[in-house]
Structure formats: structure tokens, C-alpha cells
């Protein structure tokens, strides 16, 4: 699809850069009070933007993104080292982005797959580069990996809360990303994602003059790209040393290309969304939501609906409204963070089936999203504690139901298996109880209480050797556990092995177990344990 450019677009873009530089040096003369906020506090005055033109096109429909199935296909090809197929696929998305700016999100989403925090991914990417050293594709994918690692290394805190070591690790990763981007650009100069990465890296770690060089070059090469313009406007946020005057200048300049790419109208929304960020930090939640809705008036963006949903969920605890906004975010794009948030919302609404389904989907979208693992542990433990409370109140069936649900969220928690085993035992189901205690021990072999319950069940059925085996494995791991020797001594006694019984009692007594000491005396004087 070809688009007619306005007259002298490059002169326009250079004019934008001149305006941005002047605005950065000179104090803002409009009502952009927010641009001077140094402590990230809420603004005293709202920046009301102005537009150059009226009746700008507004996009309400989702942008073109990869489906979850397509993401999974890319990961499968990558793990199977189908580097040739991946190179062809990347080139297809890259060519599509060059032909039509509406398709630029596809190449961006394709590359995002390779940003996973996995050393195995780095190994595979290096192998891809070794296999196809004269193709741009592996260099661009490897750059995405190091770029993502750079931000991961830095963390999300303010600069004052970020350590020198974190900054250094970020710089090291960005340096590797830059080296690979330069090689990719030598092979294929018009790589929009490469310039997006450069703008963000230079914004974080380079002087503003160097950042502006890349902004100018990127805008000359990709004047219709929403992704490039959005990186530019984000780089000029007040918290990054810019101002709302600068952000507005970028949005106004992009108006010239709105017919070719209506998504560019969304740039104005970034200004209101950033002000909402300050208001949220100041706990002015209703005002923050109002500004986020004003941002949405310039075009739908899933991240804006997510921010509104987060305020409703975390700050206002209005779960039905949070769900409405999260549904909109997911309609606009299949982000793992959106599915995770909706899973949390469903959890609060006690719709556990849908909550679990969204967790599964979040894992499909991004198998490396660490927040999912943190959440399943929290949810599993929360349900386990609810079950424990029911168990202590002698509501055994209700407790088992909650333990079952807990294990659907996190089936790797030994404590939940232990307590469900206790509940099964109290219910009279010794077989199910035994299986749960064994699962608990498989996850935590040092669990004294689960061994004790296995011991109780086995001894009641005369399976002394079975019980002794568990105590022996436990004591191999915990050789100084006096209670372990005392309990194994008891099994030896009932088995009739009095020599082994006394040996264990003596060992327990030496380790300070007073009951073991008294049992020795009982056996010697009364012949009883």
C-alpha cells in the first residue's frame, strides 16, 4: 500500500527536533506545570493539550497482532532450531511493515518472543547467528534479547532507587544489543524495530543530543510509523527529562501523517496518560481514571484499559468495573499481563474456573512471565490457609475442597498436600491420605510431620519396614533430628528389634531428647517402651 507524503516531510521533522531541543533548554512557557515536577508528585495544574487540526481520525478497533497460536508456533520453531523458517517468517513480517504501517505491530510482536529471560534463548540465538551469519534476522532477534535483558537488569524503580550495579548490567546488555543492531542495519538499513530499540536505549543511557540524532533519523525513515513516533513521545516524558510541550510538539508533527496511519492520533493520549500516572501516585484515583479515559478518546490502546483496571482492582477494589476494563484490554491485544490481571479479578469474584483458565492463557502468551509464578504461589497459599482454617474448625469436607482448589493453582506446595492428607485421614480415607503425605515428602523430603503421619498409618497396618524406610531416609537428610530417632526406635520396638530400638533411643538421648532418655529407662526396668 503506497501513501502520499506531505510536502517536505523531512524539513517538518527537522523542525520538530529543533522545537524539541529549544523546549528542553528553555523553561516551558505554557501551563505545563507537570514538566517541572522533580519528585514525581502529583501536578498542581493540568496540562491541557491543543491540536493543530480538528476531526482527526480515531482508531477504535484492535491493531493487527500475532495470535497466541502464532506465538506458540514461533517458539516451537525456535526450540526445534528451525532457523531458516524463522528467518523467512521474520522477513515476511518486516516486508509487511514496510508496505503498510498498519502491519508494523506484527514484526514488533514477532521480535518480542525472543526477549524472554532465558539463557537457553541466548544460546539458540547465537546458534541462529552462526548458522546464518550473513542474514540480518538473527542479529535483530539477538538484539531484542539483549535489549529486553537490559531493561530487566535495570528494574522498574526510579534512578535514585536503582543501584550502580543494576545500571552497569543494563549498560552491558545494551552494548551487546547495539552491536547486533549495527550489524543488522548494515545488511538491511530500513529496520524500524532497530530504531525503536535505539531510541529507548539512548533515552535511558545516552546524552539527549545523541538520542535526538536517532529520533531524527528514525522519523525520516519511518514517518508513518506509530511505533517510532510513540517511542519518541515516550522519550520526552517529564520523568525522562522532557516536558509536555515537547510531547505535544511530537503529536502535532505526526498529524501530517494521520491519513496514512490513523493510529498516530493516539499520540495525544500519551500526554493525558502520563499525567494520570502522577495522579495515581498521589492517590487521586478518580481523576487518574478520568484522564485515562480522555486519553482513550484519541484512540483505543489496551495498556490504557489495563491501567484503569489496575486502579479499580488494586486501589478501589471495584472488581466488576476492573473486569470490564480488563476485558477491553484483552479485546485489543493478547498480553500476558492482561490475562494475569483478569485471573486475579476472577479470583476475587470467586470465579475460580475462569481465573485458572486465564492463568493458563497467560502462560501460553508468555511462558517466562515471572509474575504468573508469583501469583500462583500466592493464590495457592491463600486457598491453603482458608482450607486450614476450615480444617481446624472441623469442617473437613469444606477444607478438602479448598485444598483441592489450592493445588489447581500451585501443585508444587508440600504444605497443602500435608494438610489435605490430614483432612483425608480424619475423614477415614487412609489411602488418599498416604498418597498426599508421600507427595508432600517428594517435594520436601525433610518434612518431619508428613513422615510421622506415614509412620502412624503404616504402623496401624503392621507395615513396620515401610515406616522404618521413611524414617531412615529422613534421618539420612537430618542426622541430628532427635525426634526422628525416637520415632524410629518406637517402630523397631513394635517390630521386635530391641537392639536397634535401644541404639536409636541412645542416639536420640545423646542429641538431647529427654523422652528418648526416659524410654531407655522404661525398657531396661519395665521391658516396655
C-alpha positions as CSV (number, residue, x, y, z in Angstrom):
1,X,0.0,0.0,0.0
2,X,1.5,3.3,-1.0
3,X,0.8,6.6,0.7
4,X,1.3,10.1,-0.5
5,X,3.7,12.1,1.7
6,X,3.0,15.7,2.6
7,X,5.4,18.2,1.0
8,X,8.8,18.4,2.6
9,X,8.3,15.9,5.4
10,X,12.0,15.9,6.3
11,X,12.0,19.6,6.7
12,X,9.0,19.2,9.0
13,X,10.7,16.6,11.1
14,X,13.9,18.6,11.5
15,X,11.7,21.5,12.6
16,X,10.2,19.2,15.2
17,X,13.7,18.3,16.5
18,X,14.6,22.0,16.6
19,X,11.5,22.7,18.7
20,X,12.2,19.8,21.0
21,X,15.7,21.0,21.6
22,X,14.6,24.5,22.3
23,X,11.9,23.4,24.6
24,X,14.4,21.2,26.5
25,X,16.8,24.1,27.1
26,X,14.3,26.9,27.7
27,X,11.8,26.9,30.5
28,X,8.3,25.9,29.4
29,X,6.2,29.0,28.9
30,X,2.8,27.2,28.6
31,X,0.9,25.8,31.5
32,X,2.9,22.6,31.6
33,X,3.4,22.7,35.3
34,X,4.0,18.9,35.3
35,X,7.2,19.2,33.3
36,X,9.0,20.7,36.3
37,X,7.9,18.1,38.9
38,X,11.2,16.7,40.3
39,X,9.8,14.4,43.0
40,X,7.3,12.6,40.8
41,X,4.4,14.1,42.9
42,X,1.0,14.9,41.5
43,X,0.8,18.1,39.4
44,X,-0.7,21.3,40.7
45,X,-2.1,22.2,37.3
46,X,-3.3,20.1,34.4
47,X,-1.7,20.4,31.0
48,X,-4.5,20.8,28.5
49,X,-3.2,20.0,25.1
50,X,-4.1,21.7,21.8
51,X,-4.1,20.1,18.4
52,X,-3.2,21.6,15.0
53,X,-6.2,20.1,13.2
54,X,-9.8,19.2,14.0
55,X,-11.7,16.0,13.4
56,X,-8.5,13.8,13.4
57,X,-9.2,10.1,12.7
58,X,-9.7,8.0,15.8
59,X,-9.0,4.2,15.8
60,X,-11.3,2.2,18.0
61,X,-10.5,-1.3,16.6
62,X,-7.6,-3.6,17.7
63,X,-4.3,-3.2,15.8
64,X,-3.0,-6.3,13.9
65,X,-1.2,-8.5,16.3
66,X,0.0,-12.1,16.4
67,X,-2.4,-14.7,17.7
68,X,-1.5,-16.9,20.7
69,X,-1.2,-19.8,18.3
70,X,1.2,-17.9,16.1
71,X,3.4,-17.0,19.1
72,X,3.5,-20.7,20.1
73,X,4.4,-21.7,16.6
74,X,7.4,-19.2,16.7
75,X,8.6,-20.7,20.0
76,X,8.3,-24.2,18.7
77,X,10.3,-23.4,15.5
78,X,12.9,-21.7,17.7
79,X,13.2,-24.6,20.2
80,X,13.5,-27.0,17.3
81,X,16.2,-24.8,15.7
82,X,14.2,-24.2,12.5
83,X,16.2,-21.1,11.9
84,X,15.6,-21.0,8.2
85,X,11.9,-21.0,8.7
86,X,12.2,-18.2,11.4
87,X,14.3,-16.1,9.0
88,X,11.6,-16.4,6.3
89,X,8.9,-15.6,8.8
90,X,10.7,-12.5,10.1
91,X,11.3,-11.2,6.6
92,X,7.6,-11.6,5.8
93,X,6.6,-9.5,8.8
94,X,9.3,-7.0,8.1
95,X,8.2,-6.6,4.5
96,X,4.6,-6.2,5.5
97,X,5.5,-3.4,7.9
98,X,7.4,-1.6,5.1
99,X,4.4,-1.9,2.8
100,X,1.7,-0.8,5.3
101,X,2.2,0.9,8.7
102,X,-0.9,-1.0,10.0
103,X,1.2,-4.2,9.9
104,X,4.1,-2.8,11.9
105,X,2.8,-4.4,15.2
106,X,3.4,-7.9,13.7
107,X,7.1,-7.6,13.4
108,X,7.3,-6.0,16.8
109,X,5.3,-8.9,18.3
110,X,7.4,-11.4,16.5
111,X,10.6,-10.0,18.0
112,X,9.1,-9.8,21.5
113,X,9.1,-13.6,21.6
114,X,12.9,-13.5,21.7
115,X,13.1,-11.2,24.7
116,X,12.5,-14.0,27.1
117,X,14.8,-14.0,30.2
118,X,16.3,-17.4,29.4
119,X,19.9,-18.3,28.9
120,X,18.8,-21.1,26.6
121,X,17.3,-18.5,24.4
122,X,20.7,-16.7,24.2
123,X,22.3,-20.0,23.3
124,X,19.8,-20.7,20.5
125,X,20.0,-17.1,19.2
126,X,23.8,-17.3,19.0
127,X,23.4,-20.6,17.1
128,X,21.0,-19.0,14.7
129,X,23.6,-16.3,14.1
130,X,26.3,-18.9,13.5
131,X,24.0,-20.8,11.1
132,X,23.0,-17.7,9.0
133,X,25.9,-15.2,9.6
134,X,25.0,-13.1,6.5
135,X,21.3,-12.6,7.3
136,X,20.0,-9.7,9.3
137,X,17.3,-11.7,11.1
138,X,19.4,-13.5,13.8
139,X,21.2,-10.2,14.6
140,X,17.9,-8.4,15.0
141,X,16.4,-11.2,17.2
142,X,19.6,-11.3,19.4
143,X,19.5,-7.5,19.8
144,X,15.9,-7.9,21.0
145,X,17.1,-10.4,23.6
146,X,19.9,-8.2,24.9
147,X,17.6,-5.1,24.8
148,X,15.0,-6.9,26.9
149,X,17.7,-8.1,29.3
150,X,18.9,-4.6,29.7
151,X,15.6,-3.4,31.0
152,X,15.2,-6.5,33.1
153,X,18.7,-5.8,34.7
154,X,17.8,-2.2,35.4
155,X,14.5,-2.9,37.1
156,X,11.5,-0.6,37.2
157,X,12.4,1.7,40.1
158,X,13.4,5.4,39.8
159,X,17.0,6.1,39.2
160,X,17.5,7.1,42.9
161,X,16.3,3.7,43.9
162,X,18.4,1.8,41.3
163,X,21.9,0.6,42.2
164,X,25.1,1.2,40.3
165,X,25.4,-2.5,39.6
166,X,21.9,-2.5,38.1
167,X,22.8,0.4,35.8
168,X,26.1,-1.3,34.8
169,X,24.3,-4.6,33.9
170,X,21.8,-2.6,31.9
171,X,24.7,-0.8,30.0
172,X,26.4,-4.1,29.3
173,X,23.3,-5.6,27.8
174,X,22.5,-2.5,25.8
175,X,26.1,-2.6,24.4
176,X,25.5,-6.1,23.1
177,X,22.2,-5.1,21.7
178,X,23.7,-2.1,19.9
179,X,26.5,-4.2,18.4
180,X,23.9,-6.6,16.9
181,X,21.6,-3.8,15.7
182,X,24.5,-2.2,13.9
183,X,25.3,-5.4,12.1
184,X,21.6,-5.9,11.2
185,X,21.3,-2.4,9.8
186,X,24.4,-2.8,7.6
187,X,22.6,-5.7,6.0
188,X,19.1,-4.1,5.9
189,X,19.1,-0.3,6.6
190,X,15.3,0.1,7.0
191,X,14.6,-1.9,10.1
192,X,12.0,0.0,12.1
193,X,12.3,-2.2,15.2
194,X,16.1,-1.5,15.3
195,X,15.5,2.3,15.5
196,X,12.8,1.8,18.2
197,X,15.3,-0.1,20.3
198,X,18.0,2.6,19.7
199,X,15.7,5.4,20.8
200,X,14.7,3.7,24.0
201,X,18.3,2.7,24.9
202,X,19.7,6.2,24.1
203,X,16.9,7.7,26.1
204,X,17.9,5.6,29.1
205,X,21.6,5.8,28.9
206,X,22.9,8.5,26.5
207,X,23.0,12.3,26.3
208,X,19.9,13.9,24.8
209,X,21.8,15.1,21.7
210,X,22.7,11.5,20.7
211,X,19.1,10.5,21.4
212,X,17.8,13.2,19.1
213,X,20.1,12.1,16.3
214,X,18.4,8.7,16.3
215,X,14.9,10.3,16.6
216,X,15.6,12.5,13.6
217,X,16.9,9.6,11.5
218,X,14.1,7.3,12.6
219,X,11.4,9.8,11.7
220,X,13.0,10.5,8.3
221,X,13.0,6.8,7.5
222,X,9.6,5.9,9.1
223,X,7.4,9.0,9.1
224,X,4.2,6.8,9.1
225,X,5.2,4.5,11.9
226,X,3.2,4.8,15.1
227,X,5.7,2.6,16.9
228,X,8.6,5.0,16.1
229,X,6.6,8.2,16.9
230,X,5.4,6.6,20.2
231,X,9.0,5.8,21.2
232,X,9.9,9.4,20.5
233,X,7.0,10.8,22.6
234,X,7.7,8.4,25.5
235,X,11.4,9.6,25.4
236,X,10.2,13.1,26.1
237,X,8.1,12.4,29.2
238,X,8.9,14.8,32.1
239,X,10.2,12.0,34.2
240,X,12.8,11.2,31.4
241,X,13.9,14.9,31.3
242,X,11.4,16.1,28.7
243,X,8.1,18.1,29.0
244,X,4.5,18.1,27.9
245,X,5.3,20.9,25.4
246,X,7.8,18.5,23.8
247,X,5.4,15.7,23.8
248,X,2.7,17.9,22.3
249,X,5.1,19.1,19.6
250,X,5.7,15.5,18.5
251,X,2.0,14.7,18.4
252,X,1.3,17.8,16.4
253,X,4.0,17.0,13.9
254,X,2.7,13.5,13.5
255,X,-0.7,14.9,12.4
256,X,0.7,15.4,8.9
257,X,0.8,11.6,8.5
258,X,-2.5,10.7,10.1
259,X,-4.2,9.9,6.7
260,X,-1.5,7.3,6.1
261,X,-1.7,6.0,9.6
262,X,-4.7,7.0,11.8
263,X,-3.1,5.4,14.8
264,X,-0.9,8.5,15.1
265,X,-3.8,10.4,16.7
266,X,-3.2,8.2,19.7
267,X,0.0,10.1,20.4
268,X,-2.0,12.9,22.1
269,X,-3.3,10.3,24.5
270,X,0.2,9.7,25.9
271,X,0.1,13.2,27.4
272,X,-3.0,12.6,29.4
273,X,-1.9,9.1,30.3
274,X,1.3,10.3,31.8
275,X,-0.5,12.9,33.9
276,X,-2.7,10.1,35.1
277,X,0.4,8.3,36.3
278,X,1.2,11.2,38.6
279,X,-2.3,11.4,39.9
280,X,-2.4,7.7,40.6
281,X,0.8,8.1,42.7
282,X,-0.9,10.9,44.6
283,X,-3.9,8.6,45.3
284,X,-6.2,10.8,43.2
285,X,-7.7,7.7,41.6
286,X,-10.9,9.2,40.2
287,X,-9.0,12.0,38.5
288,X,-6.5,9.5,37.1
289,X,-9.2,7.4,35.6
290,X,-10.8,10.5,34.1
291,X,-7.5,11.4,32.4
292,X,-7.0,7.9,31.1
293,X,-10.5,8.0,29.6
294,X,-9.6,11.3,27.9
295,X,-6.5,9.5,26.5
296,X,-8.7,6.8,25.1
297,X,-10.7,9.5,23.2
298,X,-7.7,9.7,20.9
299,X,-7.8,6.0,20.1
300,X,-8.1,2.7,21.8
301,X,-5.0,1.3,23.5
302,X,-5.0,-1.9,25.6
303,X,-2.5,-0.5,28.0
304,X,-4.8,2.4,28.9
305,X,-7.7,0.0,29.8
306,X,-5.2,-2.1,31.8
307,X,-4.2,1.0,33.8
308,X,-7.8,1.8,34.6
309,X,-8.4,-1.9,35.5
310,X,-5.4,-1.8,37.9
311,X,-6.8,1.2,39.7
312,X,-10.2,-0.4,40.1
313,X,-8.6,-3.7,41.2
314,X,-5.7,-2.6,43.5
315,X,-6.8,0.8,44.7
316,X,-10.6,1.0,44.6
317,X,-11.3,-2.8,45.0
318,X,-14.2,-2.4,42.5
319,X,-13.8,-5.8,40.9
320,X,-16.8,-5.7,38.4
321,X,-15.5,-2.5,36.9
322,X,-12.0,-3.8,36.9
323,X,-13.3,-6.8,34.9
324,X,-15.0,-4.6,32.3
325,X,-11.8,-2.7,31.7
326,X,-9.6,-5.8,31.6
327,X,-12.0,-7.4,29.1
328,X,-11.4,-4.4,26.8
329,X,-7.6,-4.6,27.2
330,X,-7.8,-8.3,26.1
331,X,-10.1,-7.5,23.2
332,X,-7.4,-5.1,21.9
333,X,-4.4,-7.4,22.5
334,X,-3.5,-10.8,24.0
335,X,-1.0,-9.6,26.6
336,X,0.1,-12.0,29.3
337,X,-0.2,-9.2,31.9
338,X,-3.8,-8.6,30.9
339,X,-4.7,-12.3,31.3
340,X,-2.9,-12.4,34.7
341,X,-4.8,-9.3,35.9
342,X,-8.1,-10.8,34.8
343,X,-7.2,-14.0,36.6
344,X,-6.7,-12.0,39.8
345,X,-10.0,-10.2,39.3
346,X,-11.9,-13.5,38.7
347,X,-10.2,-14.9,41.8
348,X,-11.6,-12.0,43.9
349,X,-15.0,-12.6,42.3
350,X,-14.6,-16.3,43.3
351,X,-14.9,-17.5,39.7
352,X,-12.0,-19.9,40.1
353,X,-12.6,-21.8,36.8
354,X,-12.2,-18.6,34.7
355,X,-9.3,-17.5,36.9
356,X,-7.4,-20.7,36.3
357,X,-8.2,-20.6,32.5
358,X,-6.7,-17.1,32.3
359,X,-3.6,-18.2,34.1
360,X,-3.2,-21.0,31.6
361,X,-3.6,-18.4,28.8
362,X,-1.1,-16.0,30.3
363,X,1.4,-18.9,30.4
364,X,0.7,-19.6,26.7
365,X,1.3,-15.9,25.8
366,X,4.5,-15.7,27.8
367,X,5.9,-18.8,29.4
368,X,8.6,-16.8,31.1
369,X,6.4,-14.2,32.8
370,X,7.6,-14.4,36.4
371,X,4.6,-12.5,37.8
372,X,2.4,-15.6,36.9
373,X,4.6,-17.8,39.0
374,X,4.4,-15.3,41.9
375,X,0.7,-15.1,41.7
376,X,0.0,-18.9,41.6
377,X,2.1,-19.3,44.7
378,X,0.1,-16.5,46.5
379,X,-3.3,-17.8,45.3
380,X,-2.4,-21.4,46.2
381,X,-1.2,-20.4,49.7
382,X,-4.2,-18.1,50.3
383,X,-6.6,-21.0,49.5
384,X,-4.5,-23.4,51.6
385,X,-4.8,-21.1,54.6
386,X,-8.6,-20.9,54.0
387,X,-8.7,-24.7,54.0
388,X,-6.5,-24.9,57.1
389,X,-9.0,-22.6,58.9
390,X,-11.9,-24.9,57.9
391,X,-9.9,-27.9,59.0
392,X,-9.2,-26.5,62.4
393,X,-12.9,-25.7,62.7
394,X,-13.6,-29.5,61.9
395,X,-15.2,-28.7,58.5
396,X,-13.3,-31.4,56.9
397,X,-15.2,-31.7,53.6
398,X,-15.0,-27.9,53.0
399,X,-11.3,-28.0,53.9
400,X,-10.6,-30.7,51.3
401,X,-12.5,-28.7,48.7
402,X,-10.3,-25.6,49.3
403,X,-7.1,-27.7,49.4
404,X,-8.1,-29.2,46.0
405,X,-8.6,-25.7,44.6
406,X,-5.3,-24.6,46.1
407,X,-3.5,-27.4,44.3
408,X,-5.0,-26.4,41.0
409,X,-3.2,-23.1,41.3
410,X,0.0,-24.5,42.7
411,X,0.6,-28.2,42.7
412,X,4.1,-27.8,44.0
413,X,3.3,-26.8,47.6
414,X,4.2,-29.6,50.1
415,X,2.3,-27.9,52.9
416,X,-1.0,-28.1,51.0
417,X,-0.5,-31.9,50.4
418,X,0.3,-32.4,54.0
419,X,-2.9,-30.7,55.3
420,X,-5.1,-32.3,52.7
421,X,-3.6,-35.6,53.8
422,X,-4.6,-34.8,57.4
423,X,-8.1,-34.0,56.2
424,X,-8.4,-37.2,54.3
425,X,-7.1,-39.2,57.3
426,X,-9.7,-37.6,59.6
427,X,-12.4,-38.4,57.0
428,X,-11.3,-42.0,57.2
429,X,-9.6,-42.2,53.8
430,X,-6.2,-43.5,54.8
431,X,-5.2,-44.4,51.2
432,X,-5.7,-40.9,49.9
433,X,-4.0,-39.5,53.0
434,X,-1.0,-41.7,52.5
435,X,-0.6,-40.6,48.8
436,X,-0.7,-36.9,49.9
437,X,1.9,-37.4,52.6
438,X,4.1,-39.1,50.0
439,X,3.6,-36.2,47.6
440,X,4.5,-33.8,50.4
441,X,7.7,-35.7,51.1
442,X,8.6,-35.8,47.4
443,X,8.5,-32.0,47.4
444,X,10.1,-31.6,50.8
445,X,12.0,-34.8,52.0
446,X,12.7,-33.1,55.3
447,X,9.0,-32.8,56.3
448,X,9.1,-34.5,59.8
449,X,5.3,-34.2,60.2
450,X,4.5,-36.0,56.9
451,X,6.9,-38.8,57.8
452,X,5.1,-39.0,61.2
453,X,1.7,-39.4,59.6
454,X,3.0,-42.1,57.2
455,X,4.5,-43.8,60.2
456,X,1.2,-43.7,62.0
457,X,-0.7,-45.1,59.0
458,X,1.9,-47.8,58.3
459,X,2.2,-49.0,61.9
460,X,-1.6,-49.3,62.3
461,X,-1.5,-51.8,59.5
462,X,1.7,-53.5,60.8
463,X,3.9,-52.3,57.9
464,X,6.9,-51.7,60.1
465,X,9.6,-51.9,57.5
466,X,7.7,-49.5,55.3
467,X,7.7,-47.0,58.2
468,X,11.4,-47.7,59.0
469,X,12.3,-47.0,55.4
470,X,10.8,-43.5,55.6
471,X,12.4,-42.7,58.9
472,X,15.8,-43.9,57.6
473,X,15.6,-41.7,54.5
474,X,14.6,-38.7,56.7
475,X,17.5,-39.3,59.2
476,X,20.0,-39.5,56.3
477,X,19.0,-36.0,55.5
478,X,18.5,-34.8,59.1
479,X,21.1,-36.9,61.1
480,X,20.8,-34.6,64.2
481,X,17.0,-34.8,64.5
482,X,16.4,-36.4,67.9
483,X,12.7,-36.8,67.3
484,X,13.4,-38.9,64.2
485,X,15.5,-41.4,66.2
486,X,12.8,-41.5,68.9
487,X,10.1,-42.3,66.4
488,X,12.1,-44.9,64.5
489,X,13.0,-46.5,67.9
490,X,9.3,-46.9,68.5
491,X,8.8,-48.7,65.2
492,X,11.8,-51.0,66.0
493,X,10.2,-51.8,69.4
494,X,6.9,-52.9,67.9
495,X,8.7,-54.8,65.2
496,X,10.6,-56.7,68.0
497,X,14.1,-55.4,67.1
498,X,15.1,-54.3,70.6
499,X,18.8,-53.8,69.8
500,X,18.0,-51.3,67.0
501,X,15.4,-49.7,69.2
502,X,18.0,-49.1,72.0
503,X,20.5,-47.8,69.6
504,X,18.1,-45.2,68.2
505,X,17.0,-44.2,71.8
506,X,20.6,-43.8,72.9
507,X,21.3,-41.6,69.8
508,X,18.2,-39.5,70.5
509,X,19.1,-39.1,74.1
510,X,22.6,-38.0,73.2
511,X,21.0,-35.3,71.0
512,X,19.1,-34.0,74.0
513,X,15.7,-35.7,73.6
514,X,14.5,-36.2,77.2
515,X,11.7,-38.6,76.1
516,X,14.2,-40.8,74.4
517,X,16.3,-40.9,77.7
518,X,13.2,-41.9,79.7
519,X,12.2,-44.6,77.2
520,X,15.6,-46.2,77.7
521,X,15.0,-46.5,81.4
522,X,11.5,-47.8,80.8
523,X,12.8,-50.6,78.5
524,X,15.6,-51.6,80.9
525,X,13.4,-51.5,84.1
526,X,9.9,-52.4,82.9
527,X,10.5,-54.0,79.5
528,X,8.1,-51.6,77.9
529,X,8.5,-48.7,75.6
